[in-house]
Amino acid sequence: MKVIIVGAGIAGLSLAVALAKSKHHVIILEAAPALAELGAGVQMTPQAIKYLFQWGLKDDIMASSIVPDEMFVRDFASGEELDAIPAGQMEDRYGAPYIVVHRAVLHAILHKHAVNLGAKLQLDSKVVNYEFENGAVNLHNGTRLTADLVVGADGINSFSRKLLLRDLDPGSTPTGWAAIRMMVEVTQVKADPLITDIANLETHSSHLWIAPGKSCMTYQIKDGTLLNIVLSHPDDIDMSKFTLDEYRAFVKDLFEDFEPRVQRLLQLALPKIQNFPVYAVAPLPNWIDSSGRFTLLGDSAHAMAFYLSMGVSLAVEDAVSLVTVLDMACPISDELVDYTRLKLALQAFQHARMERVKDIQDASLHAGNMAHVGDGVVREKLYEALRTDGVDDAAASEVMLATQGVTYGLADQRVRDWCYGHDTVKYMKECYESMI
């Protein structure tokens, strides 16, 4: 099968690796003249990492990533440890570790493996129109390319989604939250007696201080040489033209009531501070074209808030699901693609993915809202749930706990099981087999 992937971000390259591994013919189209992936740290979850390992990326990923021992959740003012999420034990439970890796590093690894497996990358290849029913794309230079399947993996502001859904495209919508990102050199943290425990080079543990309306998250990246800091806050001010001094003043004022260790970390921040409003893509009416020759994938279909660390991991799940069902419906041994079976495969893919990603979108935003809840009574219930590893009804479903419970998502074992224990391949096969 010949597949065109539009977009060479992490979602597109993940799919390219999976398809090429299954011996499909893959062309990746990237509008930019050079390949680059910006950003800072990415937290990747076990149910996605296990497939990256199966595709042959394990050595490269583990050589360039960090496995935190624990993720400590703390009260913002006192620094009290409310819970310790056992991130380092997740490999035993889910079959792969929970890792932290720099986004650009993961992108480079995926690119290398995709190309080595035979995928063809075309830069400076901006798509200006789609012929969905024909499996064709038109490029800005006049070139027309065709394939059995076209996949739109062109990100949160997806052009392919806009053309597919027309007036039904919700576009990207604000979640109400934003994140200021900064970094501190670990050598400075280790040299300061007040904060040296925040950058333990043996455990690489993460720390999350939660408060009404704001939070501070820290985790190590770049082989433990940098400490990434993510400051969540309401998305109610335009910082696009802030100077460095204005950023520093804003951060100082907003987090002045946090414990001394946080204050010191913010004082040591490197002179590169940026604010990123957090946007999402609301649930779509459909991901696929009625012809069965096109589908959306990754952030173009379901961008979300980051409070469950699932955004990038869900893109990997998408890739796993799509390749699984394509291999079932259109095996590489077939000389010709059966487009009737391909259409059914895309319908099964959409069915399998839409419900799960919607639930996780809701759960992720709920986790952020709970971490930042301002109501005093609810906050006390949250703290009790954190201290006792959950106080919700034990009979409640994991989905209910994740979207309605008084908990911070990842701090509840049942929510982690729902997120990280998902068997993507098994579920995809079940969905396809129920439709044939």
CSV table of C-alpha atoms in Angstrom, one decimal:
chain,number,residue,atom,x,y,z
A,1,MET,CA,0.0,0.0,0.0
A,2,LYS,CA,1.2,3.5,-0.8
A,3,VAL,CA,0.5,6.1,1.9
A,4,ILE,CA,1.1,9.9,1.8
A,5,ILE,CA,1.5,11.5,5.2
A,6,VAL,CA,1.1,15.2,5.3
A,7,GLY,CA,3.1,16.6,8.2
A,8,ALA,CA,6.5,15.6,9.5
A,9,GLY,CA,5.9,16.3,13.2
A,10,ILE,CA,6.0,13.6,15.8
A,11,ALA,CA,2.6,12.3,14.8
A,12,GLY,CA,3.5,12.0,11.2
A,13,LEU,CA,6.9,10.4,11.8
A,14,SER,CA,5.5,7.9,14.3
A,15,LEU,CA,3.0,6.7,11.6
A,16,ALA,CA,5.8,6.7,9.0
A,17,VAL,CA,7.9,4.4,11.2
A,18,ALA,CA,5.0,2.1,11.9
A,19,LEU,CA,4.0,1.9,8.2
A,20,ALA,CA,7.5,1.4,6.9
A,21,LYS,CA,8.1,-1.3,9.6
A,22,SER,CA,5.1,-3.1,8.0
A,23,LYS,CA,6.7,-2.7,4.6
A,24,HIS,CA,4.2,-0.1,3.2
A,25,HIS,CA,5.4,2.5,0.8
A,26,VAL,CA,5.5,5.8,2.6
A,27,ILE,CA,5.9,9.4,1.5
A,28,ILE,CA,6.0,12.2,4.1
A,29,LEU,CA,5.3,15.7,2.9
A,30,GLU,CA,6.6,18.6,5.0
A,31,ALA,CA,5.8,22.2,4.1
A,32,ALA,CA,8.9,23.7,5.7
A,33,PRO,CA,12.1,23.8,3.7
A,34,ALA,CA,14.0,22.3,6.6
A,35,LEU,CA,13.0,19.7,9.2
A,36,ALA,CA,12.8,21.0,12.7
A,37,GLU,CA,10.8,20.3,15.9
A,38,LEU,CA,10.8,23.0,18.5
A,39,GLY,CA,9.8,22.8,22.1
A,40,ALA,CA,11.1,21.5,25.4
A,41,GLY,CA,10.5,18.3,27.4
A,42,VAL,CA,7.9,15.7,26.5
A,43,GLN,CA,6.6,13.2,29.0
A,44,MET,CA,5.8,9.9,27.3
A,45,THR,CA,3.6,7.3,28.8
A,46,PRO,CA,4.1,3.5,28.9
A,47,GLN,CA,1.3,2.4,26.5
A,48,ALA,CA,2.9,4.4,23.8
A,49,ILE,CA,6.6,3.8,24.6
A,50,LYS,CA,6.1,0.0,24.4
A,51,TYR,CA,5.3,0.3,20.7
A,52,LEU,CA,8.2,2.7,20.0
A,53,PHE,CA,10.4,0.0,21.6
A,54,GLN,CA,8.8,-2.7,19.4
A,55,TRP,CA,9.6,-0.6,16.3
A,56,GLY,CA,13.3,-0.7,17.2
A,57,LEU,CA,13.7,2.7,18.8
A,58,LYS,CA,14.4,1.5,22.3
A,59,ASP,CA,18.2,1.9,22.4
A,60,ASP,CA,18.1,5.4,20.9
A,61,ILE,CA,15.2,6.5,23.2
A,62,MET,CA,16.7,5.2,26.4
A,63,ALA,CA,20.1,6.7,25.6
A,64,SER,CA,18.5,10.1,25.3
A,65,SER,CA,15.7,10.1,27.9
A,66,ILE,CA,15.2,10.1,31.7
A,67,VAL,CA,13.0,7.8,33.7
A,68,PRO,CA,11.9,9.7,36.8
A,69,ASP,CA,11.7,7.6,40.0
A,70,GLU,CA,8.7,9.4,41.4
A,71,MET,CA,6.5,12.4,40.7
A,72,PHE,CA,5.9,14.3,43.9
A,73,VAL,CA,2.7,16.4,44.2
A,74,ARG,CA,3.1,19.2,46.8
A,75,ASP,CA,1.1,22.0,48.4
A,76,PHE,CA,2.3,25.3,46.9
A,77,ALA,CA,2.8,27.2,50.2
A,78,SER,CA,4.1,24.6,52.7
A,79,GLY,CA,5.8,22.3,50.2
A,80,GLU,CA,4.1,19.4,52.0
A,81,GLU,CA,4.3,16.2,50.0
A,82,LEU,CA,0.7,15.2,49.2
A,83,ASP,CA,1.4,12.2,47.1
A,84,ALA,CA,4.3,10.4,45.3
A,85,ILE,CA,3.3,8.9,42.0
A,86,PRO,CA,5.6,5.9,41.4
A,87,ALA,CA,6.7,6.7,37.8
A,88,GLY,CA,9.7,4.4,38.1
A,89,GLN,CA,7.5,1.4,38.8
A,90,MET,CA,5.4,1.8,35.7
A,91,GLU,CA,7.5,-0.5,33.5
A,92,ASP,CA,6.7,-3.5,35.8
A,93,ARG,CA,3.0,-2.7,35.6
A,94,TYR,CA,2.5,-1.7,32.0
A,95,GLY,CA,5.4,-3.2,30.1
A,96,ALA,CA,7.4,0.0,29.3
A,97,PRO,CA,8.7,2.9,31.3
A,98,TYR,CA,7.3,6.4,31.8
A,99,ILE,CA,10.0,8.7,30.3
A,100,VAL,CA,10.9,12.3,29.8
A,101,VAL,CA,12.7,13.3,26.6
A,102,HIS,CA,13.3,16.5,24.8
A,103,ARG,CA,10.8,16.9,22.0
A,104,ALA,CA,13.5,17.7,19.4
A,105,VAL,CA,15.5,14.6,20.4
A,106,LEU,CA,12.4,12.3,20.0
A,107,HIS,CA,11.6,14.0,16.7
A,108,ALA,CA,15.2,13.3,15.4
A,109,ILE,CA,15.0,9.7,16.5
A,110,LEU,CA,11.7,9.1,14.7
A,111,HIS,CA,13.0,10.8,11.6
A,112,LYS,CA,16.2,8.6,11.5
A,113,HIS,CA,14.2,5.4,11.9
A,114,ALA,CA,11.6,6.4,9.4
A,115,VAL,CA,14.2,7.1,6.7
A,116,ASN,CA,16.2,4.0,7.6
A,117,LEU,CA,13.1,1.9,7.2
A,118,GLY,CA,12.5,3.3,3.7
A,119,ALA,CA,10.1,6.2,4.2
A,120,LYS,CA,10.7,9.1,1.8
A,121,LEU,CA,10.6,12.6,3.1
A,122,GLN,CA,9.9,15.5,0.8
A,123,LEU,CA,10.6,19.0,2.3
A,124,ASP,CA,9.3,22.3,0.9
A,125,SER,CA,6.1,20.4,-0.1
A,126,LYS,CA,3.2,22.5,1.0
A,127,VAL,CA,-0.2,20.9,0.2
A,128,VAL,CA,-2.6,23.5,-1.2
A,129,ASN,CA,-5.5,21.2,-2.0
A,130,TYR,CA,-6.8,17.7,-1.4
A,131,GLU,CA,-8.7,15.4,-3.7
A,132,PHE,CA,-10.0,13.3,-0.9
A,133,GLU,CA,-12.0,10.9,-3.1
A,134,ASN,CA,-9.0,10.2,-5.3
A,135,GLY,CA,-6.3,9.8,-2.6
A,136,ALA,CA,-4.5,12.8,-4.1
A,137,VAL,CA,-2.8,16.0,-3.0
A,138,ASN,CA,-1.8,19.1,-4.9
A,139,LEU,CA,1.4,20.9,-3.9
A,140,HIS,CA,2.3,24.5,-4.1
A,141,ASN,CA,4.7,23.9,-7.0
A,142,GLY,CA,2.0,22.3,-9.2
A,143,THR,CA,2.9,18.7,-8.4
A,144,ARG,CA,0.1,16.3,-8.0
A,145,LEU,CA,0.7,13.1,-5.9
A,146,THR,CA,-1.5,10.1,-5.5
A,147,ALA,CA,-1.7,7.2,-3.0
A,148,ASP,CA,-4.0,4.6,-1.8
A,149,LEU,CA,-4.4,6.5,1.4
A,150,VAL,CA,-3.6,10.1,2.5
A,151,VAL,CA,-3.2,11.0,6.2
A,152,GLY,CA,-3.5,14.5,7.5
A,153,ALA,CA,-1.0,14.8,10.4
A,154,ASP,CA,-0.5,18.5,10.1
A,155,GLY,CA,-1.1,19.6,13.7
A,156,ILE,CA,-3.5,21.6,15.7
A,157,ASN,CA,-4.1,24.2,13.1
A,158,SER,CA,-4.6,21.6,10.4
A,159,PHE,CA,-5.3,22.7,6.9
A,160,SER,CA,-6.4,19.2,5.9
A,161,ARG,CA,-9.0,19.2,8.7
A,162,LYS,CA,-10.3,22.6,7.5
A,163,LEU,CA,-10.8,21.3,4.0
A,164,LEU,CA,-12.3,18.0,5.2
A,165,LEU,CA,-14.9,19.4,7.5
A,166,ARG,CA,-15.4,22.9,6.0
A,167,ASP,CA,-18.0,24.7,8.2
A,168,LEU,CA,-18.0,21.9,10.7
A,169,ASP,CA,-14.4,22.4,11.6
A,170,PRO,CA,-14.2,23.8,15.2
A,171,GLY,CA,-10.6,24.9,14.7
A,172,SER,CA,-8.4,25.1,17.7
A,173,THR,CA,-10.1,26.5,20.9
A,174,PRO,CA,-8.6,27.9,24.1
A,175,THR,CA,-8.8,25.6,27.2
A,176,GLY,CA,-8.6,28.6,29.5
A,177,TRP,CA,-5.1,27.7,30.6
A,178,ALA,CA,-1.6,28.8,29.5
A,179,ALA,CA,1.9,27.6,30.4
A,180,ILE,CA,5.0,29.6,30.9
A,181,ARG,CA,8.1,27.5,30.1
A,182,MET,CA,11.6,28.1,31.4
A,183,MET,CA,14.7,26.2,32.3
A,184,VAL,CA,17.4,26.1,35.0
A,185,GLU,CA,20.8,24.5,34.8
A,186,VAL,CA,21.0,21.5,37.1
A,187,THR,CA,24.5,22.4,38.2
A,188,GLN,CA,23.1,25.6,39.7
A,189,VAL,CA,20.3,23.7,41.4
A,190,LYS,CA,22.7,21.1,42.8
A,191,ALA,CA,25.0,23.8,44.2
A,192,ASP,CA,22.3,25.5,46.1
A,193,PRO,CA,21.5,23.9,49.5
A,194,LEU,CA,17.9,25.1,49.5
A,195,ILE,CA,16.9,23.4,46.3
A,196,THR,CA,19.6,20.6,45.7
A,197,ASP,CA,17.0,17.9,46.4
A,198,ILE,CA,14.8,19.1,43.5
A,199,ALA,CA,17.5,17.9,41.0
A,200,ASN,CA,18.5,14.5,42.4
A,201,LEU,CA,20.6,13.0,39.6
A,202,GLU,CA,20.0,9.4,40.9
A,203,THR,CA,16.2,9.5,41.0
A,204,HIS,CA,15.5,12.2,38.5
A,205,SER,CA,12.2,12.7,40.3
A,206,SER,CA,9.6,15.3,39.1
A,207,HIS,CA,7.9,17.8,41.3
A,208,LEU,CA,4.5,19.5,41.0
A,209,TRP,CA,3.3,22.3,43.3
A,210,ILE,CA,-0.4,22.9,43.1
A,211,ALA,CA,-2.3,26.0,44.1
A,212,PRO,CA,-5.7,27.7,43.4
A,213,GLY,CA,-5.4,28.9,39.8
A,214,LYS,CA,-1.8,28.0,39.2
A,215,SER,CA,0.9,25.3,39.5
A,216,CYS,CA,4.6,24.8,39.0
A,217,MET,CA,6.0,21.6,37.5
A,218,THR,CA,9.7,20.6,37.3
A,219,TYR,CA,11.4,17.7,35.6
A,220,GLN,CA,14.9,17.0,34.2
A,221,ILE,CA,15.7,16.9,30.5
A,222,LYS,CA,18.9,16.8,28.3
A,223,ASP,CA,20.6,13.9,30.1
A,224,GLY,CA,19.8,15.6,33.5
A,225,THR,CA,21.6,18.8,32.6
A,226,LEU,CA,18.6,21.0,32.5
A,227,LEU,CA,15.5,21.3,34.8
A,228,ASN,CA,12.4,22.1,32.8
A,229,ILE,CA,9.9,24.4,34.6
A,230,VAL,CA,6.2,24.6,33.5
A,231,LEU,CA,4.1,27.3,35.2
A,232,SER,CA,0.4,26.8,34.5
A,233,HIS,CA,-1.9,29.8,34.9
A,234,PRO,CA,-5.1,31.2,33.6
A,235,ASP,CA,-4.9,32.3,29.9
A,236,ASP,CA,-6.1,35.8,30.6
A,237,ILE,CA,-3.3,38.0,29.5
A,238,ASP,CA,-1.5,38.5,26.1
A,239,MET,CA,2.2,38.0,26.7
A,240,SER,CA,3.2,37.7,23.0
A,241,LYS,CA,5.2,41.0,23.2
A,242,PHE,CA,6.6,40.6,26.7
A,243,THR,CA,10.2,41.5,27.2
A,244,LEU,CA,12.4,39.2,29.4
A,245,ASP,CA,12.0,41.7,32.3
A,246,GLU,CA,8.3,41.8,31.9
A,247,TYR,CA,8.2,38.0,32.0
A,248,ARG,CA,10.3,37.9,35.1
A,249,ALA,CA,8.1,40.5,36.9
A,250,PHE,CA,4.9,38.6,36.0
A,251,VAL,CA,6.3,35.3,37.2
A,252,LYS,CA,7.6,36.8,40.4
A,253,ASP,CA,4.2,38.4,41.2
A,254,LEU,CA,2.1,35.4,40.3
A,255,PHE,CA,4.2,32.9,42.3
A,256,GLU,CA,5.2,35.0,45.3
A,257,ASP,CA,3.0,32.9,47.6
A,258,PHE,CA,4.8,29.7,46.7
A,259,GLU,CA,7.3,28.0,49.1
A,260,PRO,CA,10.9,29.3,49.1
A,261,ARG,CA,12.3,26.4,46.9
A,262,VAL,CA,10.0,27.5,44.0
A,263,GLN,CA,11.0,31.1,44.5
A,264,ARG,CA,14.7,30.2,44.2
A,265,LEU,CA,14.1,28.1,41.1
A,266,LEU,CA,12.4,31.0,39.4
A,267,GLN,CA,15.2,33.3,40.3
A,268,LEU,CA,17.7,31.0,38.6
A,269,ALA,CA,15.8,30.6,35.4
A,270,LEU,CA,17.8,31.0,32.2
A,271,PRO,CA,17.1,34.1,30.1
A,272,LYS,CA,14.6,32.3,27.8
A,273,ILE,CA,11.1,32.4,29.0
A,274,GLN,CA,8.0,31.9,26.8
A,275,ASN,CA,4.3,31.7,27.4
A,276,PHE,CA,2.2,29.2,25.5
A,277,PRO,CA,-1.6,29.4,25.6
A,278,VAL,CA,-3.0,25.8,25.8
A,279,TYR,CA,-5.4,25.1,22.9
A,280,ALA,CA,-7.4,22.0,22.1
A,281,VAL,CA,-9.4,20.6,19.2
A,282,ALA,CA,-13.0,19.9,20.2
A,283,PRO,CA,-14.4,16.4,19.3
A,284,LEU,CA,-14.9,16.3,15.5
A,285,PRO,CA,-18.0,14.9,13.7
A,286,ASN,CA,-15.6,12.6,11.7
A,287,TRP,CA,-11.9,12.1,11.0
A,288,ILE,CA,-12.3,10.3,7.7
A,289,ASP,CA,-13.5,11.1,4.2
A,290,SER,CA,-16.5,9.1,2.9
A,291,SER,CA,-14.3,7.8,0.1
A,292,GLY,CA,-12.2,5.8,2.5
A,293,ARG,CA,-9.0,7.3,1.1
A,294,PHE,CA,-8.2,10.0,3.8
A,295,THR,CA,-8.0,10.2,7.6
A,296,LEU,CA,-6.8,12.7,10.2
A,297,LEU,CA,-4.4,11.7,12.9
A,298,GLY,CA,-2.7,13.2,16.0
A,299,ASP,CA,-3.2,16.8,17.0
A,300,SER,CA,-5.1,17.6,13.8
A,301,ALA,CA,-7.8,15.3,15.2
A,302,HIS,CA,-7.6,15.7,18.9
A,303,ALA,CA,-5.1,18.2,20.4
A,304,MET,CA,-5.7,18.6,24.1
A,305,ALA,CA,-4.4,20.0,27.4
A,306,PHE,CA,-1.3,18.3,28.8
A,307,TYR,CA,-2.4,17.5,32.4
A,308,LEU,CA,-2.3,13.7,31.8
A,309,SER,CA,0.9,13.7,29.7
A,310,MET,CA,-1.1,12.0,26.9
A,311,GLY,CA,-1.0,14.3,23.9
A,312,VAL,CA,2.0,12.9,22.2
A,313,SER,CA,1.3,9.4,23.4
A,314,LEU,CA,-2.1,9.4,21.8
A,315,ALA,CA,-0.5,10.3,18.5
A,316,VAL,CA,1.6,7.1,18.8
A,317,GLU,CA,-1.6,5.2,19.7
A,318,ASP,CA,-3.2,6.6,16.6
A,319,ALA,CA,-0.3,5.3,14.5
A,320,VAL,CA,-0.4,1.9,16.1
A,321,SER,CA,-4.2,1.6,15.6
A,322,LEU,CA,-4.1,2.7,11.9
A,323,VAL,CA,-1.3,0.3,10.9
A,324,THR,CA,-2.9,-2.6,12.8
A,325,VAL,CA,-6.1,-2.2,10.9
A,326,LEU,CA,-4.5,-1.6,7.6
A,327,ASP,CA,-2.4,-4.7,8.0
A,328,MET,CA,-5.6,-6.7,8.7
A,329,ALA,CA,-7.7,-5.2,5.9
A,330,CYS,CA,-5.0,-4.6,3.2
A,331,PRO,CA,-2.1,-7.0,3.9
A,332,ILE,CA,1.2,-6.3,2.1
A,333,SER,CA,1.0,-9.7,0.4
A,334,ASP,CA,-2.0,-8.5,-1.6
A,335,GLU,CA,-0.9,-7.2,-5.0
A,336,LEU,CA,-3.8,-4.7,-5.2
A,337,VAL,CA,-5.5,-2.7,-2.5
A,338,ASP,CA,-9.1,-3.6,-2.0
A,339,TYR,CA,-10.7,-0.1,-1.5
A,340,THR,CA,-13.9,-1.5,0.0
A,341,ARG,CA,-11.8,-3.2,2.7
A,342,LEU,CA,-9.7,0.0,3.1
A,343,LYS,CA,-12.9,2.1,3.7
A,344,LEU,CA,-14.1,-0.4,6.3
A,345,ALA,CA,-10.7,-0.3,8.0
A,346,LEU,CA,-10.8,3.5,8.2
A,347,GLN,CA,-14.3,3.3,9.7
A,348,ALA,CA,-13.1,0.9,12.3
A,349,PHE,CA,-10.1,3.1,13.0
A,350,GLN,CA,-12.3,6.1,13.6
A,351,HIS,CA,-14.6,4.2,15.8
A,352,ALA,CA,-11.8,2.8,17.9
A,353,ARG,CA,-10.0,6.1,18.4
A,354,MET,CA,-12.7,8.8,18.7
A,355,GLU,CA,-14.3,7.6,21.9
A,356,ARG,CA,-11.0,7.0,23.7
A,357,VAL,CA,-9.4,10.3,22.8
A,358,LYS,CA,-12.6,12.3,23.7
A,359,ASP,CA,-12.6,10.7,27.1
A,360,ILE,CA,-8.9,11.5,27.6
A,361,GLN,CA,-9.4,15.0,26.4
A,362,ASP,CA,-12.0,15.5,29.0
A,363,ALA,CA,-10.0,13.7,31.7
A,364,SER,CA,-6.9,15.8,30.9
A,365,LEU,CA,-8.7,19.1,31.2
A,366,HIS,CA,-10.4,17.8,34.4
A,367,ALA,CA,-7.1,17.0,35.9
A,368,GLY,CA,-5.8,20.5,35.3
A,369,ASN,CA,-9.0,22.0,36.7
A,370,MET,CA,-8.7,19.9,39.8
A,371,ALA,CA,-5.1,20.7,40.4
A,372,HIS,CA,-5.9,24.4,40.2
A,373,VAL,CA,-9.4,24.3,41.9
A,374,GLY,CA,-10.1,27.3,44.0
A,375,ASP,CA,-13.1,26.1,46.0
A,376,GLY,CA,-11.8,25.5,49.5
A,377,VAL,CA,-14.1,22.6,50.3
A,378,VAL,CA,-13.3,20.8,47.0
A,379,ARG,CA,-9.6,21.5,47.5
A,380,GLU,CA,-9.6,19.8,50.9
A,381,LYS,CA,-11.2,16.7,49.3
A,382,LEU,CA,-8.5,16.8,46.6
A,383,TYR,CA,-5.8,16.9,49.2
A,384,GLU,CA,-7.4,14.0,51.1
A,385,ALA,CA,-7.6,12.0,47.9
A,386,LEU,CA,-4.0,12.7,47.2
A,387,ARG,CA,-2.9,11.7,50.7
A,388,THR,CA,-4.9,8.5,50.8
A,389,ASP,CA,-4.4,7.5,47.1
A,390,GLY,CA,-8.1,8.2,46.2
A,391,VAL,CA,-11.3,8.5,48.2
A,392,ASP,CA,-13.7,8.1,45.3
A,393,ASP,CA,-16.2,5.3,45.1
A,394,ALA,CA,-14.2,2.1,44.4
A,395,ALA,CA,-17.0,0.8,42.2
A,396,ALA,CA,-16.9,3.8,39.9
A,397,SER,CA,-15.5,3.3,36.4
A,398,GLU,CA,-12.0,4.6,35.6
A,399,VAL,CA,-13.5,7.0,33.1
A,400,MET,CA,-15.8,8.5,35.7
A,401,LEU,CA,-12.9,8.9,38.1
A,402,ALA,CA,-10.8,10.6,35.5
A,403,THR,CA,-13.5,13.0,34.3
A,404,GLN,CA,-15.6,13.7,37.4
A,405,GLY,CA,-13.8,12.4,40.5
A,406,VAL,CA,-12.2,14.6,43.1
A,407,THR,CA,-8.7,13.6,42.2
A,408,TYR,CA,-5.7,14.8,40.2
A,409,GLY,CA,-5.8,12.3,37.4
A,410,LEU,CA,-2.3,10.7,37.4
A,411,ALA,CA,-2.3,10.5,41.2
A,412,ASP,CA,-5.1,7.8,41.1
A,413,GLN,CA,-3.9,4.3,40.3
A,414,ARG,CA,-7.2,3.5,38.6
A,415,VAL,CA,-6.8,6.5,36.3
A,416,ARG,CA,-3.3,5.5,35.4
A,417,ASP,CA,-4.4,1.9,34.7
A,418,TRP,CA,-7.1,3.3,32.3
A,419,CYS,CA,-4.6,5.6,30.5
A,420,TYR,CA,-1.5,3.4,30.5
A,421,GLY,CA,-2.9,-0.1,30.6
A,422,HIS,CA,-4.8,0.3,27.3
A,423,ASP,CA,-4.0,-2.4,24.8
A,424,THR,CA,-4.2,-0.4,21.5
A,425,VAL,CA,-3.7,-3.4,19.2
A,426,LYS,CA,-6.2,-5.7,20.9
A,427,TYR,CA,-8.9,-3.0,20.9
A,428,MET,CA,-8.3,-2.1,17.3
A,429,LYS,CA,-8.5,-5.7,16.2
A,430,GLU,CA,-11.7,-6.2,18.2
A,431,CYS,CA,-13.3,-3.1,16.6
A,432,TYR,CA,-12.4,-4.2,13.0
A,433,GLU,CA,-13.5,-7.8,13.5
A,434,SER,CA,-16.9,-6.6,14.9
A,435,MET,CA,-17.5,-4.7,11.6
A,436,ILE,CA,-16.6,-7.3,9.0
